[in-house]
PDB file of C-alpha atoms and ligand atoms in Angstrom:
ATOM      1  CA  UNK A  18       0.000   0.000   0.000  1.00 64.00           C
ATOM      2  CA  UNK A  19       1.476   3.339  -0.494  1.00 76.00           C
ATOM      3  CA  UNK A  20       0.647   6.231   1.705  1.00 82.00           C
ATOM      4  CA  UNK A  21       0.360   9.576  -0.346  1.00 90.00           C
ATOM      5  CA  UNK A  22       3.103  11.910   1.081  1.00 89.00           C
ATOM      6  CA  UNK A  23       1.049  14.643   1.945  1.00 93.00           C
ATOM      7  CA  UNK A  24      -0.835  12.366   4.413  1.00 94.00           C
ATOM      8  CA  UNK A  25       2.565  11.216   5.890  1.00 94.00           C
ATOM      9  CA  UNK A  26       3.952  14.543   6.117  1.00 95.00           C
ATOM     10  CA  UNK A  27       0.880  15.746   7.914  1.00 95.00           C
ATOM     11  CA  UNK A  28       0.674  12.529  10.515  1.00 95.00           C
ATOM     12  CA  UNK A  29       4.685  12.947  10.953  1.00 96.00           C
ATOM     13  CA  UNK A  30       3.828  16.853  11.359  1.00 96.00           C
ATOM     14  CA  UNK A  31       1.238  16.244  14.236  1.00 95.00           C
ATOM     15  CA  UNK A  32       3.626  13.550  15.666  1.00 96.00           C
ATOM     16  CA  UNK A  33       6.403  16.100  15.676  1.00 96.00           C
ATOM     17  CA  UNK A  34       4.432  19.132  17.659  1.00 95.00           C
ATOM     18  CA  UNK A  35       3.146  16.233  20.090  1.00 93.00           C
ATOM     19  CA  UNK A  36       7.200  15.033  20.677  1.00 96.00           C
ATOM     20  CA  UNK A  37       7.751  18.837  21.561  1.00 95.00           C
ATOM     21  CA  UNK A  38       4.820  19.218  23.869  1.00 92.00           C
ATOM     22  CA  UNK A  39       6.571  16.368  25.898  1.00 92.00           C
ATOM     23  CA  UNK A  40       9.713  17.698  25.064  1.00 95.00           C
ATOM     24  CA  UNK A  41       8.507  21.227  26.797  1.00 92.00           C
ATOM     25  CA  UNK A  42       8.081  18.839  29.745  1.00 91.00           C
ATOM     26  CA  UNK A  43      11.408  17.540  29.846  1.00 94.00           C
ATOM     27  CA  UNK A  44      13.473  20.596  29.352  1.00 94.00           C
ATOM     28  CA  UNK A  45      11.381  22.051  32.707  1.00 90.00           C
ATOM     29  CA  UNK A  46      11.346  19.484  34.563  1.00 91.00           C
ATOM     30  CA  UNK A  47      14.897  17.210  34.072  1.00 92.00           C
ATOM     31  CA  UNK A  48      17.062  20.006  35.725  1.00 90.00           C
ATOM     32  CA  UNK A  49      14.620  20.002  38.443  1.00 88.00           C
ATOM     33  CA  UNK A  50      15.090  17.076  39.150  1.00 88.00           C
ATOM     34  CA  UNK A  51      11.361  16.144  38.854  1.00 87.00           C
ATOM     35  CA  UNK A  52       9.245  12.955  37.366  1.00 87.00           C
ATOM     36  CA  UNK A  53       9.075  13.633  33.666  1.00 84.00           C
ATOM     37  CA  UNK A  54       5.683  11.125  33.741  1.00 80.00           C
ATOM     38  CA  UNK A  55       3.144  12.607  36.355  1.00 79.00           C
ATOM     39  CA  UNK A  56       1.510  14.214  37.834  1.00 81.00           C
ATOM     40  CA  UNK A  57       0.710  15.781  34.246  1.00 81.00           C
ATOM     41  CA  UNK A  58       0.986  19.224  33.175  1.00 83.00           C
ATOM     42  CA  UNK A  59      -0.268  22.530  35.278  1.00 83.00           C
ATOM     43  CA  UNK A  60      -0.355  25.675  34.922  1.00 84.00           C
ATOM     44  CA  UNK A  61       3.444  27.595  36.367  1.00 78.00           C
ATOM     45  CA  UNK A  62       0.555  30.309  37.094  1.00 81.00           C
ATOM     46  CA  UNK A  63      -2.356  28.609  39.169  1.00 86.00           C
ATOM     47  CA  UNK A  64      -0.978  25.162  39.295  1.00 82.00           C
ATOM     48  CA  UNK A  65      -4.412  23.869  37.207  1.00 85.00           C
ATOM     49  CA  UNK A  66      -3.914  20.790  35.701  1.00 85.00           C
ATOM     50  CA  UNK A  67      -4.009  21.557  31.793  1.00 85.00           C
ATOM     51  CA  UNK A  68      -6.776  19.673  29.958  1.00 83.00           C
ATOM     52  CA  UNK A  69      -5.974  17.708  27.451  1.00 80.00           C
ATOM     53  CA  UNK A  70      -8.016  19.817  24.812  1.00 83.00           C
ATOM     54  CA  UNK A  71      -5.578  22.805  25.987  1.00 84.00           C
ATOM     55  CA  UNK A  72      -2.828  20.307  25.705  1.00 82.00           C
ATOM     56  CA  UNK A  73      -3.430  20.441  21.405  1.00 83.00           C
ATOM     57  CA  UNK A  74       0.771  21.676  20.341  1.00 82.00           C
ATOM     58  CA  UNK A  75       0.349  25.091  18.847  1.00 84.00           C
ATOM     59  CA  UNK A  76      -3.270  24.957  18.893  1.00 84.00           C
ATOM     60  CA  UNK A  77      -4.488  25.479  21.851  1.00 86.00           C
ATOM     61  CA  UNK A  78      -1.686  28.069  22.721  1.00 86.00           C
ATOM     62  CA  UNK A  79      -3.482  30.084  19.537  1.00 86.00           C
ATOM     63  CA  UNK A  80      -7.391  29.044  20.888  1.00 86.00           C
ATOM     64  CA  UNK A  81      -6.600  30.419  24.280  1.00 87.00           C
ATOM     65  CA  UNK A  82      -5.262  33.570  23.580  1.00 85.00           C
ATOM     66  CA  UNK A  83      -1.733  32.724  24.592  1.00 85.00           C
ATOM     67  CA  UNK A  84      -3.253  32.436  28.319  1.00 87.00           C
ATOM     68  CA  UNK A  85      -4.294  29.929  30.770  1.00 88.00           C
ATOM     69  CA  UNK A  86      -8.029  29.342  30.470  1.00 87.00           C
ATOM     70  CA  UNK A  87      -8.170  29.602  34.494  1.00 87.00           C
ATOM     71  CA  UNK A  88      -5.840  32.190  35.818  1.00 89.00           C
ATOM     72  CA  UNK A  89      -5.374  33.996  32.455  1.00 86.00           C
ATOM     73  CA  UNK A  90      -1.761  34.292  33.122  1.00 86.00           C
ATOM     74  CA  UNK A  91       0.444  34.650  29.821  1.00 87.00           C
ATOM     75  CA  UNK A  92       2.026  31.317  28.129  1.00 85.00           C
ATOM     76  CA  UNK A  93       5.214  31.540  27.497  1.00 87.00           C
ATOM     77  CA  UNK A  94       5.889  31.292  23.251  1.00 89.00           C
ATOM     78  CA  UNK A  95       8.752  28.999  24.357  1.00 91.00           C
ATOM     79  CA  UNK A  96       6.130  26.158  24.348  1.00 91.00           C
ATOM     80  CA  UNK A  97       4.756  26.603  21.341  1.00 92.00           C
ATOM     81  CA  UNK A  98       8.036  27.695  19.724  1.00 95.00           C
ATOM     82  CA  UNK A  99       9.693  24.005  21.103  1.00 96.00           C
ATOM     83  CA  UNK A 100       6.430  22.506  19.305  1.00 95.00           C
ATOM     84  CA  UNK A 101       6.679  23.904  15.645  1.00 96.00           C
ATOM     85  CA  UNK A 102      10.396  23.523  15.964  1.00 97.00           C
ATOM     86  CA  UNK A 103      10.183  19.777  16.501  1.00 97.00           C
ATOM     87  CA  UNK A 104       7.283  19.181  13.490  1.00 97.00           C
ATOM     88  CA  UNK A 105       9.537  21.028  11.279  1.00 97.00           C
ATOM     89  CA  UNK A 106      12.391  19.014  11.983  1.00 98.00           C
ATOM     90  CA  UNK A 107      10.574  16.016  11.685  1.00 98.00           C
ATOM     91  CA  UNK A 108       9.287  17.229   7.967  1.00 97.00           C
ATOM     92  CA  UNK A 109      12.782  18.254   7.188  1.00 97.00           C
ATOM     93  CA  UNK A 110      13.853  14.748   7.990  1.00 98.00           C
ATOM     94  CA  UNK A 111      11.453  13.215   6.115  1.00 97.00           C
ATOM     95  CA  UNK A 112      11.729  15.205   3.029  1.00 96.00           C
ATOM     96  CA  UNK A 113      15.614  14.241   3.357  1.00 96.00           C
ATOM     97  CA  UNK A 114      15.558  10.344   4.721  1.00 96.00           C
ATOM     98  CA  UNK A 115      11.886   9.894   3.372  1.00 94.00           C
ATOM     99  CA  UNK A 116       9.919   6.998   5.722  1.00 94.00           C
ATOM    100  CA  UNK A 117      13.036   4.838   6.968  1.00 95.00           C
ATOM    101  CA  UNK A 118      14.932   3.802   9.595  1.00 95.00           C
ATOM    102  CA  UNK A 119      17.149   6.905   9.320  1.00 96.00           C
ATOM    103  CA  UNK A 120      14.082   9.019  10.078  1.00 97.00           C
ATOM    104  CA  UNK A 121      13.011   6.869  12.855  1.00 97.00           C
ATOM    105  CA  UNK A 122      16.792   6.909  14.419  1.00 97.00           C
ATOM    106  CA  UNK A 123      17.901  10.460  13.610  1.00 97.00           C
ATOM    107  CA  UNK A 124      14.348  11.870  14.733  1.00 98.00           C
ATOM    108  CA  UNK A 125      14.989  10.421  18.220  1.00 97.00           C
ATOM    109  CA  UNK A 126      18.347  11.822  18.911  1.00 98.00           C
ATOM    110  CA  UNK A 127      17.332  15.529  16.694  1.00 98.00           C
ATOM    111  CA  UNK A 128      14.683  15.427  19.409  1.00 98.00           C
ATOM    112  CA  UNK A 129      16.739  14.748  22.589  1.00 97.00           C
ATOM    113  CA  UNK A 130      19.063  17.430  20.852  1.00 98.00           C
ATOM    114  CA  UNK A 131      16.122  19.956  21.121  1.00 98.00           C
ATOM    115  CA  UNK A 132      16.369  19.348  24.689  1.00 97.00           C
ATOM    116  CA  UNK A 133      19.336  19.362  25.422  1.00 97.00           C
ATOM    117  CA  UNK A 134      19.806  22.981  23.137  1.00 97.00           C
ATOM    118  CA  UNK A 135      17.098  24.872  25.813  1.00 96.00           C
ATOM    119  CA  UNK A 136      18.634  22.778  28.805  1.00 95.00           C
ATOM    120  CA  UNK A 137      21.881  24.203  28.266  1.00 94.00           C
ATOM    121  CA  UNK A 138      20.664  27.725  27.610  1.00 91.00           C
ATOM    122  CA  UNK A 139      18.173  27.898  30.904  1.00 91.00           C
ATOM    123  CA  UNK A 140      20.593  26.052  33.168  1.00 90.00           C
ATOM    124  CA  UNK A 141      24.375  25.739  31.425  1.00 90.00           C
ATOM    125  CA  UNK A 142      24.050  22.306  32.064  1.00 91.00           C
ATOM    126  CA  UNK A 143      23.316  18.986  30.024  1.00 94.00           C
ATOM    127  CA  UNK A 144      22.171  16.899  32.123  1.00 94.00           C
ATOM    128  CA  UNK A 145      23.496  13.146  32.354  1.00 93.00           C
ATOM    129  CA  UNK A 146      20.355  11.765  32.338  1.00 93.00           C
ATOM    130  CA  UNK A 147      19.995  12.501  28.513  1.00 95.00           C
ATOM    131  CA  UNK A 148      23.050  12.628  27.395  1.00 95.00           C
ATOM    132  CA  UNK A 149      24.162   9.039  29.029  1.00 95.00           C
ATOM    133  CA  UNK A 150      21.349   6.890  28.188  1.00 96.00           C
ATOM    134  CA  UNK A 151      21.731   9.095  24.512  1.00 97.00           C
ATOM    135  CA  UNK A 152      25.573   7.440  24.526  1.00 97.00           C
ATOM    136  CA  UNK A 153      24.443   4.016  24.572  1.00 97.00           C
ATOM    137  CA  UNK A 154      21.679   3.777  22.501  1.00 97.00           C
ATOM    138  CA  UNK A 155      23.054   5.265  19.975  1.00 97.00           C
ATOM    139  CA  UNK A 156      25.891   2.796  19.831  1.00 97.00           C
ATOM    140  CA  UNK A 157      22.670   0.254  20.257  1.00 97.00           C
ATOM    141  CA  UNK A 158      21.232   2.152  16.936  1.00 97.00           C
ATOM    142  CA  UNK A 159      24.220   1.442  15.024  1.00 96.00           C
ATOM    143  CA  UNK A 160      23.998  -1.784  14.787  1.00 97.00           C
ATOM    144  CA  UNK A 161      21.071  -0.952  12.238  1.00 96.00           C
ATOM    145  CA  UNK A 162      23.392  -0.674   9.339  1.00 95.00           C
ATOM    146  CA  UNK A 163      25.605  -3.386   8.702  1.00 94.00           C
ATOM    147  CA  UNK A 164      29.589  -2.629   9.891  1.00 93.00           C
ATOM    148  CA  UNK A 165      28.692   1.028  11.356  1.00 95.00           C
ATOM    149  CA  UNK A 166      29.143   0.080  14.726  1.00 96.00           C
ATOM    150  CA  UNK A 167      32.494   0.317  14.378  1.00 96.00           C
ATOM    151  CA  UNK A 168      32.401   4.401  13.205  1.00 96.00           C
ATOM    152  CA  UNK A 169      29.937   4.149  16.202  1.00 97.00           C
ATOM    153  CA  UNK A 170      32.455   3.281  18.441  1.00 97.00           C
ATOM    154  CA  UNK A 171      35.052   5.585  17.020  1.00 97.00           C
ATOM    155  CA  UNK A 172      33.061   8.205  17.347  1.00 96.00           C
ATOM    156  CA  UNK A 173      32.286   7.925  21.071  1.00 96.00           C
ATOM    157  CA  UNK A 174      35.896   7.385  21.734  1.00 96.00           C
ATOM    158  CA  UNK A 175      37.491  10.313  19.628  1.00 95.00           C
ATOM    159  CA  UNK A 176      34.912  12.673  20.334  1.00 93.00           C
ATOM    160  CA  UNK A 177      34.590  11.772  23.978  1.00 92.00           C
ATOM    161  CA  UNK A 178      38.073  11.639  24.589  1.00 91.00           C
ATOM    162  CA  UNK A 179      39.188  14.458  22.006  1.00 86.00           C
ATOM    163  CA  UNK A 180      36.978  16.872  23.529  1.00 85.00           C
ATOM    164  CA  UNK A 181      38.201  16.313  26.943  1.00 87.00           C
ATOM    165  CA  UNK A 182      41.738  16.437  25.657  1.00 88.00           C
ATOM    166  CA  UNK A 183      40.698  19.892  24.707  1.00 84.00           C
ATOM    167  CA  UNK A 184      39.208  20.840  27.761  1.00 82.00           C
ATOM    168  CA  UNK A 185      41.696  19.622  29.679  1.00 85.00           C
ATOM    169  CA  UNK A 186      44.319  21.250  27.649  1.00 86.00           C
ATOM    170  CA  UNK A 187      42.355  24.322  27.684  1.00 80.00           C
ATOM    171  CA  UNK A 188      42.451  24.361  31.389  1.00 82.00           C
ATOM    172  CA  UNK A 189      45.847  24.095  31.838  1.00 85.00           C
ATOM    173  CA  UNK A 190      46.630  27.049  29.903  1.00 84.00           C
ATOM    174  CA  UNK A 191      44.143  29.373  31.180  1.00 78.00           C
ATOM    175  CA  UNK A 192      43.797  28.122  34.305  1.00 75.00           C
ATOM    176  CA  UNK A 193      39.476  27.832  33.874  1.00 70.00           C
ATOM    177  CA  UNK A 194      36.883  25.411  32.700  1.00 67.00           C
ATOM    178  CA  UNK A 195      36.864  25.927  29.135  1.00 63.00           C
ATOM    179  CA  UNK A 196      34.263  23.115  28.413  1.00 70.00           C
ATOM    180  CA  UNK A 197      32.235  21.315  30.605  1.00 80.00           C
ATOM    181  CA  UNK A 198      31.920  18.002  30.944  1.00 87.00           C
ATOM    182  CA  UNK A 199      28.242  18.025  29.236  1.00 90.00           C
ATOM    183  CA  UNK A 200      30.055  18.993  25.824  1.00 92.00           C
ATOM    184  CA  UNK A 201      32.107  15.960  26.516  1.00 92.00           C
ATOM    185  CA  UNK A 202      29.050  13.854  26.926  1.00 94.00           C
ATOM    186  CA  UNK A 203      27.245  15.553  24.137  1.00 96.00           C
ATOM    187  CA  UNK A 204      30.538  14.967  21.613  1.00 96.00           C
ATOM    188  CA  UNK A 205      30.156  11.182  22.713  1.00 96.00           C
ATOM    189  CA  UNK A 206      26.785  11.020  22.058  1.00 97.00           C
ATOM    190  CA  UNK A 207      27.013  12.508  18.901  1.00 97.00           C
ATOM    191  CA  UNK A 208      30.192  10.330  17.745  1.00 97.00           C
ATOM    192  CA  UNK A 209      28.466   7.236  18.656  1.00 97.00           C
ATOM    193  CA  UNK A 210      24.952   8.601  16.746  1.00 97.00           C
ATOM    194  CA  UNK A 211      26.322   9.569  13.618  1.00 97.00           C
ATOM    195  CA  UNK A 212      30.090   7.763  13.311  1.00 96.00           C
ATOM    196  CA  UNK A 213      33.442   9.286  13.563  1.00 96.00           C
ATOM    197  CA  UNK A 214      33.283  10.952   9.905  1.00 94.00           C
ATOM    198  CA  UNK A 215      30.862  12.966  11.849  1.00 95.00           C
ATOM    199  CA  UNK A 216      33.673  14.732  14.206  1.00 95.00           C
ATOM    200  CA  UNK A 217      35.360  17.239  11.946  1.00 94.00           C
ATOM    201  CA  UNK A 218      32.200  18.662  10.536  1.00 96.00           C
ATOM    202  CA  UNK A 219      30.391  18.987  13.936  1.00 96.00           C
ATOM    203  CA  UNK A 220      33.244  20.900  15.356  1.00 94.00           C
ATOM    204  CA  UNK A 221      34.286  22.668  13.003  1.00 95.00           C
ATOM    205  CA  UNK A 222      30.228  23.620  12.621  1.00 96.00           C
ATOM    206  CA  UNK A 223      29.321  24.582  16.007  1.00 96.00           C
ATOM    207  CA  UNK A 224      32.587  26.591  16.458  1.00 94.00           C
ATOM    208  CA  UNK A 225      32.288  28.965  13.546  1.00 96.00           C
ATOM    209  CA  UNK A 226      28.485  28.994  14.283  1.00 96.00           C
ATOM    210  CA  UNK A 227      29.375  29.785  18.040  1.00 93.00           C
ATOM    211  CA  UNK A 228      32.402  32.365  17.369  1.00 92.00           C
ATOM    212  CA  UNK A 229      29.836  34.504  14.667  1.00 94.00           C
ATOM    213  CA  UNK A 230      26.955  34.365  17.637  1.00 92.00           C
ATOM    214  CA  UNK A 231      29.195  35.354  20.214  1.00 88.00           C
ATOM    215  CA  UNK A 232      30.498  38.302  18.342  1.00 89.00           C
ATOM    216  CA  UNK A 233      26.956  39.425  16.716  1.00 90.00           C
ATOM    217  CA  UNK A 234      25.681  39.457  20.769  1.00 87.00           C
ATOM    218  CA  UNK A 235      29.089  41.190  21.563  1.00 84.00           C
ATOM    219  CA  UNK A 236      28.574  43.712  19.417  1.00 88.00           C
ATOM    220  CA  UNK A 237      24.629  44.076  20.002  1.00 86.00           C
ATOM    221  CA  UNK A 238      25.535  44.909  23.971  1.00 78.00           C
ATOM    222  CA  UNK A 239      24.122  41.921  25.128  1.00 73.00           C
ATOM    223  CA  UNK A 240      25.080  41.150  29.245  1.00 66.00           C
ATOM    224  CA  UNK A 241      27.238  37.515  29.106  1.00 61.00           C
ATOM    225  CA  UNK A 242      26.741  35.685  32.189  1.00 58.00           C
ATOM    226  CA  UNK A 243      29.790  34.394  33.387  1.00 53.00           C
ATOM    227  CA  UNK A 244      29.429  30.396  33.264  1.00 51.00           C
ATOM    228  CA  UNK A 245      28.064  28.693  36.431  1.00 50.00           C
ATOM    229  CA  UNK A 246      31.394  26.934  38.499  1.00 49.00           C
ATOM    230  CA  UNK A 247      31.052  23.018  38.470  1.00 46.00           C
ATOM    231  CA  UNK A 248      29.862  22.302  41.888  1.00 48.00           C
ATOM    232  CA  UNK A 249      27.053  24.866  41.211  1.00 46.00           C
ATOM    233  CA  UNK A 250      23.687  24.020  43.125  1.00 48.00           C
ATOM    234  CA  UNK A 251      20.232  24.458  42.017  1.00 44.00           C
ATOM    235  CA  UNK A 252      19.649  25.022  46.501  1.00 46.00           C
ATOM    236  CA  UNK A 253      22.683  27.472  47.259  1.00 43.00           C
ATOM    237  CA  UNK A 254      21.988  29.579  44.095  1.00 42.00           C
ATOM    238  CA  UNK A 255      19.761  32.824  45.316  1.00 42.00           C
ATOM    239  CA  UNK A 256      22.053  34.516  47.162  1.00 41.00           C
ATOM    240  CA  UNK A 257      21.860  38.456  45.849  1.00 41.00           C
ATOM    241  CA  UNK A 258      23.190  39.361  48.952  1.00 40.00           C
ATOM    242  CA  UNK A 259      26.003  37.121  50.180  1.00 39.00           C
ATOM    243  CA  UNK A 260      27.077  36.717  53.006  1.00 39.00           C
ATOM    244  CA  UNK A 261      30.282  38.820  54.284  1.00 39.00           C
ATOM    245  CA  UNK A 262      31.867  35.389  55.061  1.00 40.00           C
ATOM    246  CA  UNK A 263      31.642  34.017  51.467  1.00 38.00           C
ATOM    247  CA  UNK A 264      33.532  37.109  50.151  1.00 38.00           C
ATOM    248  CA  UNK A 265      36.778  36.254  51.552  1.00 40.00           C
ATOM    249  CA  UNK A 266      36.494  33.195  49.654  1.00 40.00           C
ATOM    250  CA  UNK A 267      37.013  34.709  46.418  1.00 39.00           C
ATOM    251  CA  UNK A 268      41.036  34.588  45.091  1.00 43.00           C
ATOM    252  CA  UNK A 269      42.426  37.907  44.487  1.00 42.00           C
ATOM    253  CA  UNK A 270      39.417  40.260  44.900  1.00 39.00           C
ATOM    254  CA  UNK A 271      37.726  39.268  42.029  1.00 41.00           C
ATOM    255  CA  UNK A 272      34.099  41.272  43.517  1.00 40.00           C
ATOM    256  CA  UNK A 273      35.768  44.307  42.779  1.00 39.00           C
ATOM    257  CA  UNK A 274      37.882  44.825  45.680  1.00 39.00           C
ATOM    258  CA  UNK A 275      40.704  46.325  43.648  1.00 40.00           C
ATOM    259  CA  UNK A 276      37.919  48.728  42.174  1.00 38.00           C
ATOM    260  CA  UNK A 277      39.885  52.125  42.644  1.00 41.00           C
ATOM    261  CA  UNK A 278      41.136  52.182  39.025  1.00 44.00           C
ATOM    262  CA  UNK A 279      37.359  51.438  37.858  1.00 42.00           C
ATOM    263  CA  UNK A 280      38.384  48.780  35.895  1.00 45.00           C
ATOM    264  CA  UNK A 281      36.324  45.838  35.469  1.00 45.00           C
ATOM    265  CA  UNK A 282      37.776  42.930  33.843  1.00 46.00           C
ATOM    266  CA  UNK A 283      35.589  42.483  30.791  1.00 46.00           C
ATOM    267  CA  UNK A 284      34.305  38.967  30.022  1.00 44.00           C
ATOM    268  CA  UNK A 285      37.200  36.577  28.457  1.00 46.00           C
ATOM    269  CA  UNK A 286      36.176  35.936  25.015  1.00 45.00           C
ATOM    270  CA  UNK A 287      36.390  32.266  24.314  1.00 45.00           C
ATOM    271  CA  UNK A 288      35.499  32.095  27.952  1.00 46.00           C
ATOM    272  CA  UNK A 289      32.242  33.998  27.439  1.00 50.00           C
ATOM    273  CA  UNK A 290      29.090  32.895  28.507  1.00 63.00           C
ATOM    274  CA  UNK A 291      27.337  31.123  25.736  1.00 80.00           C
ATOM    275  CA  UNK A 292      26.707  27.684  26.229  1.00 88.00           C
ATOM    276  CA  UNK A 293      28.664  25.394  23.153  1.00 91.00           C
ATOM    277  CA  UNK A 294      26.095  22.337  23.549  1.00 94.00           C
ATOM    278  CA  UNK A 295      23.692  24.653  21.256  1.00 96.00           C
ATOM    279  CA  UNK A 296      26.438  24.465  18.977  1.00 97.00           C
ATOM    280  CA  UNK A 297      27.121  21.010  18.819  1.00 96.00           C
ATOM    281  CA  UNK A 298      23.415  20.159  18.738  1.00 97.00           C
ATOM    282  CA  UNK A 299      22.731  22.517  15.490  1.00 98.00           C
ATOM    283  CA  UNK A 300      26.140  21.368  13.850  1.00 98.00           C
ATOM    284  CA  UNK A 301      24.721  17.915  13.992  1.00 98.00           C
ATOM    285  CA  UNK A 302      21.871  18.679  12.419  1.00 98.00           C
ATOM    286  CA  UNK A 303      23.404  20.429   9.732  1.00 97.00           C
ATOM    287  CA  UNK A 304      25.548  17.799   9.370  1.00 97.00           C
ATOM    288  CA  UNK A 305      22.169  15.253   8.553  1.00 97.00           C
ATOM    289  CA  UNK A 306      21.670  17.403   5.910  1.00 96.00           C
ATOM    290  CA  UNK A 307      25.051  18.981   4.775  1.00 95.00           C
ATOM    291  CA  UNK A 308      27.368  16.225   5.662  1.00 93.00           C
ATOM    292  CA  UNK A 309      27.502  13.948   2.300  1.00 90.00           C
ATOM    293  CA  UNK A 310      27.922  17.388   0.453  1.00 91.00           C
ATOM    294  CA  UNK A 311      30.268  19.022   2.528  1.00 91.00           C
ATOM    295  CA  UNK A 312      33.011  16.066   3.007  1.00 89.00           C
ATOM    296  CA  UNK A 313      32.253  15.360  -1.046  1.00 88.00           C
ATOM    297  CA  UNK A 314      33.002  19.543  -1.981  1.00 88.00           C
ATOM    298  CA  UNK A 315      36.439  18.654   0.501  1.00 84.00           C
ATOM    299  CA  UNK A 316      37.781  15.767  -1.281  1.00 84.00           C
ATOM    300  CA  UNK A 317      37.180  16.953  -5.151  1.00 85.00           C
ATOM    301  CA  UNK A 318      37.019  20.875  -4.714  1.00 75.00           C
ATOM    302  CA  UNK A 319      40.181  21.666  -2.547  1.00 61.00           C
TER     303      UNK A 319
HETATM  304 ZN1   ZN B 421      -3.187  29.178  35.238  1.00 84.97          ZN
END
């Protein structure tokens, strides 16, 4: 029987903007620590359980009047921005892989990807318990297509390994975290998803993409957050006004104790705030899409 595409595209379409609804779930509630299952959705405003007819991606956000039927507090257009971002990645996918295995496989990890993309920017984290679990079933997944699990395996190792090389490297030059170890994770995952001949592409990717967005928000006057330290706690974060005791703590007056000159150290620049798993996550997708053609324009046009 053959399914006529435009039915397809619209039942992967609808299956795509319900995979971001949950999605919207997980990227609130995974740093937090909580249950990603139940109790089921409420409202951030009232705490009213959301309906399942308010539940409709996209839809209901547009019914509604971008508010909460009970408390008419605002939605936030993150939700239904993560919901038409996942349907058009899923039609993008199928336009390029068509109805396969490949779509099945690379839809998964493109969606854990989404997650992992607003994880990073809310919290500067990725948390283990995607990007772990992500690690090994994506070598699982290689085994899929005859003799890949052996790029699979490459690719967790050297991108794993080379990124921590990096960081570590990185580290003991400047004497800072450079990376964290969720980019280390995320390099794994993403070597053991889509095979070794994945690495240069994806890195060199995500750090042209991230160099140009760091300078465009430079330049616009955006505020960089300095990155979170490692041992940073969801509990011991409010603390606008620290205690005295904590100050003495910090090497070398960084809290402006040698402020008489005025100067402020301005943010390091490859140190700067922005989180690189965004990066890595886009620079894998492009690579779904622009990897055959990119590696092919290297070997005959250089
Ligand atoms: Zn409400």
């Amino acid at each position: 029987m053959e399914l006529h595409p435009a039915f397809v595209a619209t039942a992967l379409g609808l299956l795509g903007g319900m995979v971001g609804s949950f999605l919207n779930v997980v990227i609130y509630r995974v740093p937090a620590g909580l249950s990603i299952v139940r109790p089921g959705s409420s409202c951030p405003g009232c705490g009213e359980f959301i309906r399942w007819y308010d539940n409709v991606p996209i839809l209901s956000f547009l019914f509604l009047g971008r508010r909460c039927r009970h408390c008419r507090e605002p939605i936030s257009w993150r939700y239904p921005l993560v919901e038409a971002l996942v349907a058009g990645l899923m039609l993008l996918l199928y336009w390029r892989f068509g109805l396969s295995k490949e779509l099945a496989v690379h839809f998964v990890f493109v969606a854990a990807l989404v997650a992992v993309t607003f994880i990073d920017i809310d919290h500067r984290i990725i948390p283990n318990e995607i990007s772990l679990p992500g690690v090994v079933v994506a070598f699982a997944c290689s085994f899929l297509w005859p003799g890949f699990w052996r790029s699979s395996l490459i690719g967790l190792l050297v991108g794993g390994g080379g990124l921590l090389a990096l960081s570590w490297t990185y580290s003991l030059i400047r004497g800072r975290e450079g990376m964290g170890m969720g980019d280390v994770k995320l390099l794994a995952l993403l070597g053991a998803w889509l095979g070794w001949q994945c690495l240069l592409f994806v890195m060199l990717f995500a750090s042209i993409q991230g160099i140009v967005v760091s300078v465009v928000l430079a330049l616009s006057g955006v505020e960089l957050k300095p990155p979170l330290p490692e041992d940073w706690d969801e509990e011991d974060a409010p603390a606008p006004a620290d205690p005295p005791a904590a100050k003495s703590e910090t090497p070398e007056g960084e809290e402006g104790e040698e402020g008489e000159d005025g100067e402020e150290e301005p943010t390091p620049f490859l140190a700067a705030a922005i989180p690189f798993g965004p990066f890595l996550a886009l620079a894998a997708i492009e690579y779904l899409f622009l990897g055959e053609w990119f590696y092919l324009w290297i070997r005959t046009g250089l």
